[in-house]
PDB file of C-alpha atoms and ligand atoms in Angstrom:
ATOM      1  CA  MET A   1       0.000   0.000   0.000  1.00 94.00           C
ATOM      2  CA  LYS A   2       1.283   3.484  -0.885  1.00 98.00           C
ATOM      3  CA  ASP A   3       1.871   6.219   1.702  1.00 98.00           C
ATOM      4  CA  ILE A   4      -1.227   8.413   1.748  1.00 98.00           C
ATOM      5  CA  LEU A   5       0.825  11.503   2.538  1.00 98.00           C
ATOM      6  CA  THR A   6       2.167  11.226  -1.020  1.00 98.00           C
ATOM      7  CA  ALA A   7      -1.338  11.114  -2.549  1.00 98.00           C
ATOM      8  CA  LYS A   8      -2.160  13.926  -4.968  1.00 98.00           C
ATOM      9  CA  PHE A   9      -5.516  14.575  -3.297  1.00 98.00           C
ATOM     10  CA  VAL A  10      -3.882  15.087   0.130  1.00 99.00           C
ATOM     11  CA  LYS A  11      -1.291  17.423  -1.388  1.00 98.00           C
ATOM     12  CA  GLU A  12      -4.035  19.381  -3.143  1.00 98.00           C
ATOM     13  CA  MET A  13      -5.885  19.831   0.166  1.00 99.00           C
ATOM     14  CA  GLN A  14      -2.646  20.976   1.799  1.00 99.00           C
ATOM     15  CA  SER A  15      -1.654  23.473  -0.869  1.00 98.00           C
ATOM     16  CA  THR A  16      -5.158  24.872  -1.317  1.00 98.00           C
ATOM     17  CA  THR A  17      -5.767  25.455   2.400  1.00 99.00           C
ATOM     18  CA  ALA A  18      -2.279  27.019   2.665  1.00 98.00           C
ATOM     19  CA  ASN A  19      -3.001  29.371  -0.248  1.00 98.00           C
ATOM     20  CA  MET A  20      -6.352  30.371   1.181  1.00 98.00           C
ATOM     21  CA  TYR A  21      -4.834  30.990   4.591  1.00 98.00           C
ATOM     22  CA  ARG A  22      -2.061  33.126   3.130  1.00 98.00           C
ATOM     23  CA  LEU A  23      -4.588  35.169   1.165  1.00 98.00           C
ATOM     24  CA  GLY A  24      -6.228  36.016   4.487  1.00 98.00           C
ATOM     25  CA  TRP A  25      -9.503  34.346   3.563  1.00 98.00           C
ATOM     26  CA  ASP A  26      -9.561  31.700   6.288  1.00 98.00           C
ATOM     27  CA  GLU A  27      -8.757  33.057   9.706  1.00 98.00           C
ATOM     28  CA  ARG A  28      -8.736  30.693  12.686  1.00 98.00           C
ATOM     29  CA  ASN A  29     -11.091  27.788  11.840  1.00 98.00           C
ATOM     30  CA  GLY A  30     -12.819  29.706   9.043  1.00 98.00           C
ATOM     31  CA  GLY A  31     -13.509  27.848   5.835  1.00 98.00           C
ATOM     32  CA  ASN A  32     -13.879  24.223   4.862  1.00 98.00           C
ATOM     33  CA  ILE A  33     -13.339  22.015   1.817  1.00 99.00           C
ATOM     34  CA  SER A  34     -14.803  18.695   0.734  1.00 99.00           C
ATOM     35  CA  TYR A  35     -13.422  16.773  -2.231  1.00 99.00           C
ATOM     36  CA  MET A  36     -15.057  13.635  -3.647  1.00 99.00           C
ATOM     37  CA  LEU A  37     -12.414  10.991  -4.360  1.00 99.00           C
ATOM     38  CA  ASP A  38     -12.195   8.099  -6.750  1.00 98.00           C
ATOM     39  CA  GLU A  39     -12.602   4.824  -4.822  1.00 98.00           C
ATOM     40  CA  LYS A  40      -9.938   3.006  -6.877  1.00 98.00           C
ATOM     41  CA  GLU A  41      -7.451   5.785  -6.247  1.00 98.00           C
ATOM     42  CA  VAL A  42      -8.119   5.797  -2.492  1.00 98.00           C
ATOM     43  CA  ALA A  43      -7.701   1.979  -2.420  1.00 98.00           C
ATOM     44  CA  GLU A  44      -4.076   2.439  -3.476  1.00 98.00           C
ATOM     45  CA  TYR A  45      -3.477   4.099  -0.101  1.00 98.00           C
ATOM     46  CA  LEU A  46      -6.065   2.737   2.351  1.00 98.00           C
ATOM     47  CA  ASP A  47      -7.748  -0.560   3.186  1.00 98.00           C
ATOM     48  CA  LEU A  48     -11.348   0.376   2.418  1.00 98.00           C
ATOM     49  CA  ASN A  49     -12.609  -2.378   4.739  1.00 98.00           C
ATOM     50  CA  ASN A  50     -10.936  -0.749   7.713  1.00 98.00           C
ATOM     51  CA  VAL A  51     -13.444   1.691   9.236  1.00 98.00           C
ATOM     52  CA  ILE A  52     -11.747   3.505  12.131  1.00 98.00           C
ATOM     53  CA  ARG A  53     -15.026   4.779  13.592  1.00 98.00           C
ATOM     54  CA  THR A  54     -18.473   5.859  12.475  1.00 98.00           C
ATOM     55  CA  ILE A  55     -19.859   9.383  12.923  1.00 98.00           C
ATOM     56  CA  PRO A  56     -23.538  10.335  12.452  1.00 98.00           C
ATOM     57  CA  THR A  57     -24.052  13.206  10.007  1.00 97.00           C
ATOM     58  CA  GLY A  58     -27.538  14.270  11.112  1.00 97.00           C
ATOM     59  CA  PHE A  59     -29.032  14.361   7.626  1.00 97.00           C
ATOM     60  CA  ASP A  60     -29.865  12.069   4.742  1.00 98.00           C
ATOM     61  CA  ALA A  61     -27.317  11.761   1.950  1.00 98.00           C
ATOM     62  CA  THR A  62     -28.743   8.626   0.301  1.00 98.00           C
ATOM     63  CA  GLU A  63     -27.597   9.816  -3.143  1.00 98.00           C
ATOM     64  CA  LEU A  64     -24.000   9.723  -1.901  1.00 98.00           C
ATOM     65  CA  ILE A  65     -23.987   6.229  -0.329  1.00 98.00           C
ATOM     66  CA  GLY A  66     -20.568   4.657  -0.849  1.00 98.00           C
ATOM     67  CA  LYS A  67     -18.993   7.931  -1.996  1.00 98.00           C
ATOM     68  CA  ILE A  68     -15.682   8.891  -0.408  1.00 99.00           C
ATOM     69  CA  PHE A  69     -14.683  12.450   0.518  1.00 99.00           C
ATOM     70  CA  ILE A  70     -11.639  14.105   2.012  1.00 99.00           C
ATOM     71  CA  VAL A  71     -12.942  16.852   4.298  1.00 99.00           C
ATOM     72  CA  THR A  72     -11.394  19.497   6.554  1.00 99.00           C
ATOM     73  CA  GLY A  73     -12.033  18.953  10.266  1.00 98.00           C
ATOM     74  CA  THR A  74     -14.325  20.919  12.555  1.00 98.00           C
ATOM     75  CA  GLY A  75     -12.530  23.520  14.666  1.00 98.00           C
ATOM     76  CA  LYS A  76      -9.358  22.927  12.679  1.00 98.00           C
ATOM     77  CA  TYR A  77      -7.300  25.769  11.196  1.00 98.00           C
ATOM     78  CA  PHE A  78      -6.430  25.960   7.477  1.00 98.00           C
ATOM     79  CA  LYS A  79      -3.091  27.343   8.700  1.00 98.00           C
ATOM     80  CA  ASN A  80      -2.206  23.944  10.193  1.00 98.00           C
ATOM     81  CA  VAL A  81      -3.242  21.551   7.409  1.00 99.00           C
ATOM     82  CA  MET A  82       0.113  21.706   5.614  1.00 98.00           C
ATOM     83  CA  ASP A  83       2.137  20.495   8.615  1.00 98.00           C
ATOM     84  CA  ASP A  84      -0.367  18.049  10.109  1.00 98.00           C
ATOM     85  CA  PRO A  85      -2.766  16.786   7.447  1.00 99.00           C
ATOM     86  CA  GLU A  86      -3.698  13.607   9.302  1.00 98.00           C
ATOM     87  CA  ASN A  87      -5.122  15.481  12.283  1.00 98.00           C
ATOM     88  CA  ASN A  88      -6.730  18.363  10.380  1.00 99.00           C
ATOM     89  CA  LEU A  89      -8.260  16.334   7.541  1.00 99.00           C
ATOM     90  CA  GLY A  90     -10.319  13.166   7.391  1.00 99.00           C
ATOM     91  CA  ILE A  91     -11.404  10.723   4.708  1.00 99.00           C
ATOM     92  CA  ILE A  92     -15.006   9.624   5.127  1.00 99.00           C
ATOM     93  CA  ARG A  93     -17.346   7.310   3.225  1.00 99.00           C
ATOM     94  CA  ILE A  94     -21.121   7.711   3.361  1.00 98.00           C
ATOM     95  CA  ALA A  95     -22.430   4.455   4.877  1.00 98.00           C
ATOM     96  CA  ALA A  96     -25.279   2.313   3.548  1.00 98.00           C
ATOM     97  CA  ASP A  97     -27.827   4.089   5.785  1.00 98.00           C
ATOM     98  CA  GLY A  98     -27.054   7.438   4.115  1.00 98.00           C
ATOM     99  CA  THR A  99     -26.812   9.210   7.494  1.00 98.00           C
ATOM    100  CA  THR A 100     -23.517   7.912   8.871  1.00 98.00           C
ATOM    101  CA  ALA A 101     -19.962   8.745   7.878  1.00 98.00           C
ATOM    102  CA  GLU A 102     -17.370   5.975   8.079  1.00 99.00           C
ATOM    103  CA  LEU A 103     -13.970   7.365   8.969  1.00 99.00           C
ATOM    104  CA  LEU A 104     -11.246   5.735   6.852  1.00 99.00           C
ATOM    105  CA  TRP A 105      -8.353   8.036   7.749  1.00 99.00           C
ATOM    106  CA  GLY A 106      -7.541  11.205   9.677  1.00 99.00           C
ATOM    107  CA  TYR A 107      -9.109  13.269  12.507  1.00 98.00           C
ATOM    108  CA  THR A 108      -6.497  11.544  14.679  1.00 98.00           C
ATOM    109  CA  ASP A 109      -7.249  13.522  17.846  1.00 98.00           C
ATOM    110  CA  GLY A 110     -10.819  12.162  17.899  1.00 98.00           C
ATOM    111  CA  GLY A 111     -12.216  15.059  15.858  1.00 98.00           C
ATOM    112  CA  LYS A 112     -14.702  15.016  13.037  1.00 98.00           C
ATOM    113  CA  PHE A 113     -15.667  16.673   9.774  1.00 98.00           C
ATOM    114  CA  THR A 114     -16.548  20.365   9.429  1.00 98.00           C
ATOM    115  CA  SER A 115     -19.730  21.645  11.066  1.00 98.00           C
ATOM    116  CA  GLU A 116     -20.735  22.709   7.560  1.00 98.00           C
ATOM    117  CA  LEU A 117     -20.967  19.111   6.280  1.00 98.00           C
ATOM    118  CA  PRO A 118     -24.719  19.511   5.538  1.00 97.00           C
ATOM    119  CA  ALA A 119     -24.043  22.454   3.176  1.00 97.00           C
ATOM    120  CA  HIS A 120     -21.144  20.541   1.605  1.00 98.00           C
ATOM    121  CA  LEU A 121     -22.821  17.201   0.976  1.00 98.00           C
ATOM    122  CA  MET A 122     -26.157  18.740  -0.005  1.00 98.00           C
ATOM    123  CA  SER A 123     -24.265  20.983  -2.453  1.00 98.00           C
ATOM    124  CA  HIS A 124     -22.404  17.940  -3.845  1.00 98.00           C
ATOM    125  CA  MET A 125     -25.764  16.238  -4.426  1.00 98.00           C
ATOM    126  CA  ALA A 126     -27.209  19.319  -6.140  1.00 98.00           C
ATOM    127  CA  ARG A 127     -24.169  19.933  -8.336  1.00 98.00           C
ATOM    128  CA  LEU A 128     -23.796  16.244  -9.300  1.00 98.00           C
ATOM    129  CA  ARG A 129     -27.365  16.309 -10.594  1.00 98.00           C
ATOM    130  CA  VAL A 130     -26.504  19.127 -13.003  1.00 98.00           C
ATOM    131  CA  ASP A 131     -22.833  18.227 -13.554  1.00 98.00           C
ATOM    132  CA  PRO A 132     -21.828  14.584 -12.933  1.00 98.00           C
ATOM    133  CA  GLU A 133     -18.173  15.678 -13.010  1.00 98.00           C
ATOM    134  CA  ASN A 134     -18.426  17.989 -10.000  1.00 99.00           C
ATOM    135  CA  ARG A 135     -15.963  16.965  -7.273  1.00 99.00           C
ATOM    136  CA  VAL A 136     -15.157  19.928  -5.035  1.00 99.00           C
ATOM    137  CA  VAL A 137     -17.147  22.140  -2.669  1.00 99.00           C
ATOM    138  CA  MET A 138     -15.260  24.963  -0.973  1.00 98.00           C
ATOM    139  CA  HIS A 139     -16.283  27.501   1.651  1.00 98.00           C
ATOM    140  CA  SER A 140     -14.261  30.562   2.589  1.00 98.00           C
ATOM    141  CA  HIS A 141     -14.421  34.075   4.106  1.00 98.00           C
ATOM    142  CA  PRO A 142     -12.601  36.159   1.450  1.00 99.00           C
ATOM    143  CA  THR A 143     -12.041  39.647   2.828  1.00 98.00           C
ATOM    144  CA  ASN A 144     -13.316  41.896   0.043  1.00 99.00           C
ATOM    145  CA  THR A 145     -16.230  39.656  -0.860  1.00 99.00           C
ATOM    146  CA  LEU A 146     -17.307  39.867   2.764  1.00 98.00           C
ATOM    147  CA  ALA A 147     -16.734  43.634   2.924  1.00 98.00           C
ATOM    148  CA  MET A 148     -18.847  44.082  -0.197  1.00 98.00           C
ATOM    149  CA  ASN A 149     -21.723  42.272   1.549  1.00 98.00           C
ATOM    150  CA  TYR A 150     -22.021  45.208   3.959  1.00 98.00           C
ATOM    151  CA  ILE A 151     -22.289  47.982   1.401  1.00 98.00           C
ATOM    152  CA  HIS A 152     -23.925  46.337  -1.630  1.00 98.00           C
ATOM    153  CA  GLU A 153     -27.480  45.127  -1.992  1.00 98.00           C
ATOM    154  CA  LEU A 154     -27.698  41.366  -1.434  1.00 98.00           C
ATOM    155  CA  ASP A 155     -29.640  40.789  -4.621  1.00 98.00           C
ATOM    156  CA  GLU A 156     -28.148  38.136  -6.889  1.00 98.00           C
ATOM    157  CA  LYS A 157     -28.775  39.969 -10.157  1.00 98.00           C
ATOM    158  CA  LYS A 158     -27.351  43.256  -8.849  1.00 98.00           C
ATOM    159  CA  PHE A 159     -24.484  41.559  -6.981  1.00 99.00           C
ATOM    160  CA  THR A 160     -23.474  39.500 -10.020  1.00 99.00           C
ATOM    161  CA  HIS A 161     -23.786  42.509 -12.330  1.00 98.00           C
ATOM    162  CA  THR A 162     -21.503  44.609 -10.141  1.00 98.00           C
ATOM    163  CA  LEU A 163     -18.902  41.815 -10.023  1.00 99.00           C
ATOM    164  CA  TRP A 164     -19.081  41.347 -13.806  1.00 98.00           C
ATOM    165  CA  GLU A 165     -18.382  45.074 -14.218  1.00 98.00           C
ATOM    166  CA  MET A 166     -15.236  44.940 -12.087  1.00 98.00           C
ATOM    167  CA  CYS A 167     -12.966  42.713 -14.211  1.00 98.00           C
ATOM    168  CA  THR A 168     -13.203  41.955 -17.907  1.00 98.00           C
ATOM    169  CA  GLU A 169     -12.862  38.212 -17.316  1.00 98.00           C
ATOM    170  CA  CYS A 170     -15.623  37.877 -14.720  1.00 98.00           C
ATOM    171  CA  ILE A 171     -18.494  37.136 -17.080  1.00 98.00           C
ATOM    172  CA  VAL A 172     -16.338  34.518 -18.792  1.00 98.00           C
ATOM    173  CA  VAL A 173     -15.228  32.838 -15.532  1.00 98.00           C
ATOM    174  CA  PHE A 174     -18.658  32.785 -13.867  1.00 99.00           C
ATOM    175  CA  PRO A 175     -21.223  33.349 -16.628  1.00 98.00           C
ATOM    176  CA  ASP A 176     -23.782  31.518 -14.477  1.00 98.00           C
ATOM    177  CA  GLY A 177     -23.495  34.317 -11.916  1.00 98.00           C
ATOM    178  CA  VAL A 178     -23.452  34.279  -8.143  1.00 99.00           C
ATOM    179  CA  GLY A 179     -26.360  33.109  -6.000  1.00 99.00           C
ATOM    180  CA  VAL A 180     -26.936  35.079  -2.813  1.00 98.00           C
ATOM    181  CA  LEU A 181     -28.439  33.963   0.485  1.00 98.00           C
ATOM    182  CA  PRO A 182     -29.393  36.369   3.257  1.00 98.00           C
ATOM    183  CA  TRP A 183     -27.667  36.062   6.614  1.00 98.00           C
ATOM    184  CA  MET A 184     -28.585  32.681   8.069  1.00 98.00           C
ATOM    185  CA  LEU A 185     -27.433  30.620  11.020  1.00 98.00           C
ATOM    186  CA  CYS A 186     -24.466  28.560   9.840  1.00 98.00           C
ATOM    187  CA  GLY A 187     -23.708  24.913  10.627  1.00 97.00           C
ATOM    188  CA  THR A 188     -27.370  23.899  10.211  1.00 98.00           C
ATOM    189  CA  ASN A 189     -29.270  21.629   7.836  1.00 97.00           C
ATOM    190  CA  GLU A 190     -31.417  24.682   6.904  1.00 98.00           C
ATOM    191  CA  ILE A 191     -28.495  26.674   5.498  1.00 98.00           C
ATOM    192  CA  GLY A 192     -27.326  23.458   3.835  1.00 98.00           C
ATOM    193  CA  GLU A 193     -30.664  23.027   2.087  1.00 98.00           C
ATOM    194  CA  ALA A 194     -30.782  26.690   1.044  1.00 98.00           C
ATOM    195  CA  THR A 195     -27.229  26.495  -0.330  1.00 98.00           C
ATOM    196  CA  ALA A 196     -27.953  23.305  -2.251  1.00 98.00           C
ATOM    197  CA  LYS A 197     -31.074  24.866  -3.785  1.00 98.00           C
ATOM    198  CA  LYS A 198     -28.929  27.742  -5.092  1.00 98.00           C
ATOM    199  CA  MET A 199     -26.301  25.256  -6.294  1.00 98.00           C
ATOM    200  CA  GLU A 200     -28.867  23.875  -8.747  1.00 98.00           C
ATOM    201  CA  GLU A 201     -28.270  27.008 -10.831  1.00 98.00           C
ATOM    202  CA  PHE A 202     -25.036  28.584  -9.522  1.00 98.00           C
ATOM    203  CA  ARG A 203     -21.504  27.305  -8.858  1.00 98.00           C
ATOM    204  CA  LEU A 204     -20.990  30.241  -6.497  1.00 99.00           C
ATOM    205  CA  VAL A 205     -23.214  31.107  -3.549  1.00 99.00           C
ATOM    206  CA  VAL A 206     -22.645  34.062  -1.226  1.00 99.00           C
ATOM    207  CA  TRP A 207     -23.685  33.571   2.368  1.00 98.00           C
ATOM    208  CA  GLY A 208     -24.755  37.081   3.405  1.00 98.00           C
ATOM    209  CA  MET A 209     -22.303  38.681   5.879  1.00 98.00           C
ATOM    210  CA  HIS A 210     -20.473  35.354   6.232  1.00 98.00           C
ATOM    211  CA  GLY A 211     -18.594  34.219   3.140  1.00 98.00           C
ATOM    212  CA  ILE A 212     -18.902  32.264  -0.061  1.00 98.00           C
ATOM    213  CA  TYR A 213     -19.333  28.718  -1.378  1.00 98.00           C
ATOM    214  CA  GLY A 214     -17.863  27.498  -4.639  1.00 99.00           C
ATOM    215  CA  ALA A 215     -18.268  24.202  -6.483  1.00 99.00           C
ATOM    216  CA  GLY A 216     -16.341  22.732  -9.384  1.00 99.00           C
ATOM    217  CA  LYS A 217     -14.831  19.766 -11.181  1.00 98.00           C
ATOM    218  CA  THR A 218     -11.339  20.325  -9.809  1.00 98.00           C
ATOM    219  CA  MET A 219      -9.651  22.088  -6.917  1.00 98.00           C
ATOM    220  CA  ASP A 220      -8.184  24.632  -9.345  1.00 98.00           C
ATOM    221  CA  GLU A 221     -11.503  25.414 -10.986  1.00 98.00           C
ATOM    222  CA  THR A 222     -13.250  25.875  -7.627  1.00 99.00           C
ATOM    223  CA  PHE A 223     -10.452  27.942  -6.120  1.00 98.00           C
ATOM    224  CA  GLY A 224     -10.310  30.017  -9.309  1.00 98.00           C
ATOM    225  CA  LEU A 225     -14.013  30.817  -9.125  1.00 99.00           C
ATOM    226  CA  ILE A 226     -13.744  32.167  -5.584  1.00 99.00           C
ATOM    227  CA  GLU A 227     -10.458  33.906  -6.398  1.00 98.00           C
ATOM    228  CA  THR A 228     -12.053  35.721  -9.351  1.00 99.00           C
ATOM    229  CA  VAL A 229     -15.055  36.872  -7.292  1.00 99.00           C
ATOM    230  CA  GLU A 230     -12.679  38.068  -4.579  1.00 99.00           C
ATOM    231  CA  LYS A 231     -10.575  39.997  -7.103  1.00 98.00           C
ATOM    232  CA  ALA A 232     -13.676  41.688  -8.507  1.00 99.00           C
ATOM    233  CA  ALA A 233     -14.889  42.483  -4.978  1.00 99.00           C
ATOM    234  CA  GLN A 234     -11.481  43.989  -4.231  1.00 99.00           C
ATOM    235  CA  ILE A 235     -11.728  46.311  -7.233  1.00 98.00           C
ATOM    236  CA  TYR A 236     -15.224  47.223  -6.087  1.00 98.00           C
ATOM    237  CA  MET A 237     -14.028  48.006  -2.552  1.00 98.00           C
ATOM    238  CA  LEU A 238     -11.144  50.072  -3.904  1.00 98.00           C
ATOM    239  CA  THR A 239     -13.456  52.180  -6.043  1.00 98.00           C
ATOM    240  CA  ALA A 240     -16.940  52.157  -4.462  1.00 98.00           C
ATOM    241  CA  HIS A 241     -16.350  55.362  -2.494  1.00 98.00           C
ATOM    242  CA  MET A 242     -15.057  57.277  -5.520  1.00 98.00           C
ATOM    243  CA  PRO A 243     -16.879  58.675  -8.534  1.00 98.00           C
ATOM    244  CA  ARG A 244     -17.136  56.047 -11.278  1.00 96.00           C
ATOM    245  CA  VAL A 245     -15.822  57.518 -14.535  1.00 98.00           C
ATOM    246  CA  ASN A 246     -15.611  54.345 -16.617  1.00 98.00           C
ATOM    247  CA  THR A 247     -17.255  50.965 -16.580  1.00 97.00           C
ATOM    248  CA  ILE A 248     -17.589  47.805 -18.642  1.00 98.00           C
ATOM    249  CA  LYS A 249     -20.867  48.236 -20.486  1.00 98.00           C
ATOM    250  CA  ASP A 250     -23.501  45.518 -20.736  1.00 98.00           C
ATOM    251  CA  SER A 251     -23.057  45.479 -24.521  1.00 98.00           C
ATOM    252  CA  GLU A 252     -19.340  44.774 -23.957  1.00 98.00           C
ATOM    253  CA  MET A 253     -20.165  41.934 -21.594  1.00 98.00           C
ATOM    254  CA  VAL A 254     -22.337  40.429 -24.318  1.00 98.00           C
ATOM    255  CA  GLU A 255     -19.405  40.757 -26.727  1.00 98.00           C
ATOM    256  CA  LEU A 256     -17.142  38.954 -24.246  1.00 98.00           C
ATOM    257  CA  ALA A 257     -19.621  36.158 -23.537  1.00 98.00           C
ATOM    258  CA  GLU A 258     -20.229  35.607 -27.226  1.00 98.00           C
ATOM    259  CA  PHE A 259     -16.553  35.726 -28.191  1.00 98.00           C
ATOM    260  CA  PHE A 260     -15.645  33.168 -25.505  1.00 98.00           C
ATOM    261  CA  GLY A 261     -18.744  31.104 -26.202  1.00 98.00           C
ATOM    262  CA  VAL A 262     -20.093  30.973 -22.650  1.00 98.00           C
ATOM    263  CA  LYS A 263     -23.716  30.502 -21.710  1.00 98.00           C
ATOM    264  CA  TYR A 264     -24.418  33.489 -19.494  1.00 98.00           C
ATOM    265  CA  ARG A 265     -27.321  34.775 -17.430  1.00 98.00           C
ATOM    266  CA  LYS A 266     -28.821  37.204 -19.953  1.00 98.00           C
ATOM    267  CA  ASP A 267     -31.421  38.175 -17.354  1.00 98.00           C
ATOM    268  CA  PHE A 268     -28.586  39.505 -15.133  1.00 98.00           C
ATOM    269  CA  LEU A 269     -27.753  42.179 -17.747  1.00 98.00           C
ATOM    270  CA  ASN A 270     -29.763  45.320 -18.409  1.00 97.00           C
ATOM    271  CA  LEU A 271     -30.107  45.022 -22.160  1.00 91.00           C
TER     272      LEU A 271
HETATM  273  O1  2HA B 316     -16.059  26.018   9.974  1.00 66.53           O
HETATM  274  O2  2HA B 316     -16.326  28.739   8.244  1.00 66.53           O
HETATM  275  O3  2HA B 316     -18.946  28.508   8.444  1.00 66.53           O
HETATM  276  C1  2HA B 316     -15.837  27.361  10.038  1.00 66.53           C
HETATM  277  C2  2HA B 316     -16.750  28.090   9.158  1.00 66.53           C
HETATM  278  C3  2HA B 316     -18.180  27.965   9.439  1.00 66.53           C
HETATM  279 ZN1   ZN B 317     -17.741  30.111   7.406  1.00 66.53          ZN
END
């Protein structure tokens, strides 16, 4: 059996959490990532019959029975994943009852998966229905995105439109726009269900005055989505208090979307 610390998926979790920490997006225990793994690949590193312990999830994930995820731990700091992946991460499989997680590796101090597991697994289910290749769900507290939540209307058309105006590439990177939820209590099945509902049409969902969720096929794609929103929000925060002299016009956004051949939310433009 190969050493799991050499596995690409562990290294990706380490480098991504380290990048997010260094960008200042994930203070203390802020943020969480779940990454659906290929069973055959995991079997190169772990005996899949060896369940270390079982942990109830508190919700039904029948659609994900048998699926394996690497997930950041509750209360754990992104800052520490690089140096101690085995304690700060865990590999879980959804058991046959759909409501129990079987721990296959990690959480060595007796810990468990992120408190946001409902939002993660429900989002995986929603995204897999529209994109069978979806693998990653990522939550973070990017500074400018969060700042923008306090001074911009939390309306998904207006929020998306403002972001699209801030960088030429935005409409190409997230043509499907950004879903927006009002402030809600986090760590609950309710916010999980609301997030998953948005994930049926968006790969990005803002949690009002809290942070953002992203979903994608790869770690890079998902990180890149959040990174692009955060960059646009940064430009917004750098300019919102000053007179706007220039902007990217809606007709120019149409030009961009058509040139790059992306299917965009026409109803989010004012044509
Ligand atoms: O787990 O970010 O939303 C820490 C969080 C909760
Ligand atoms: Zn959070």
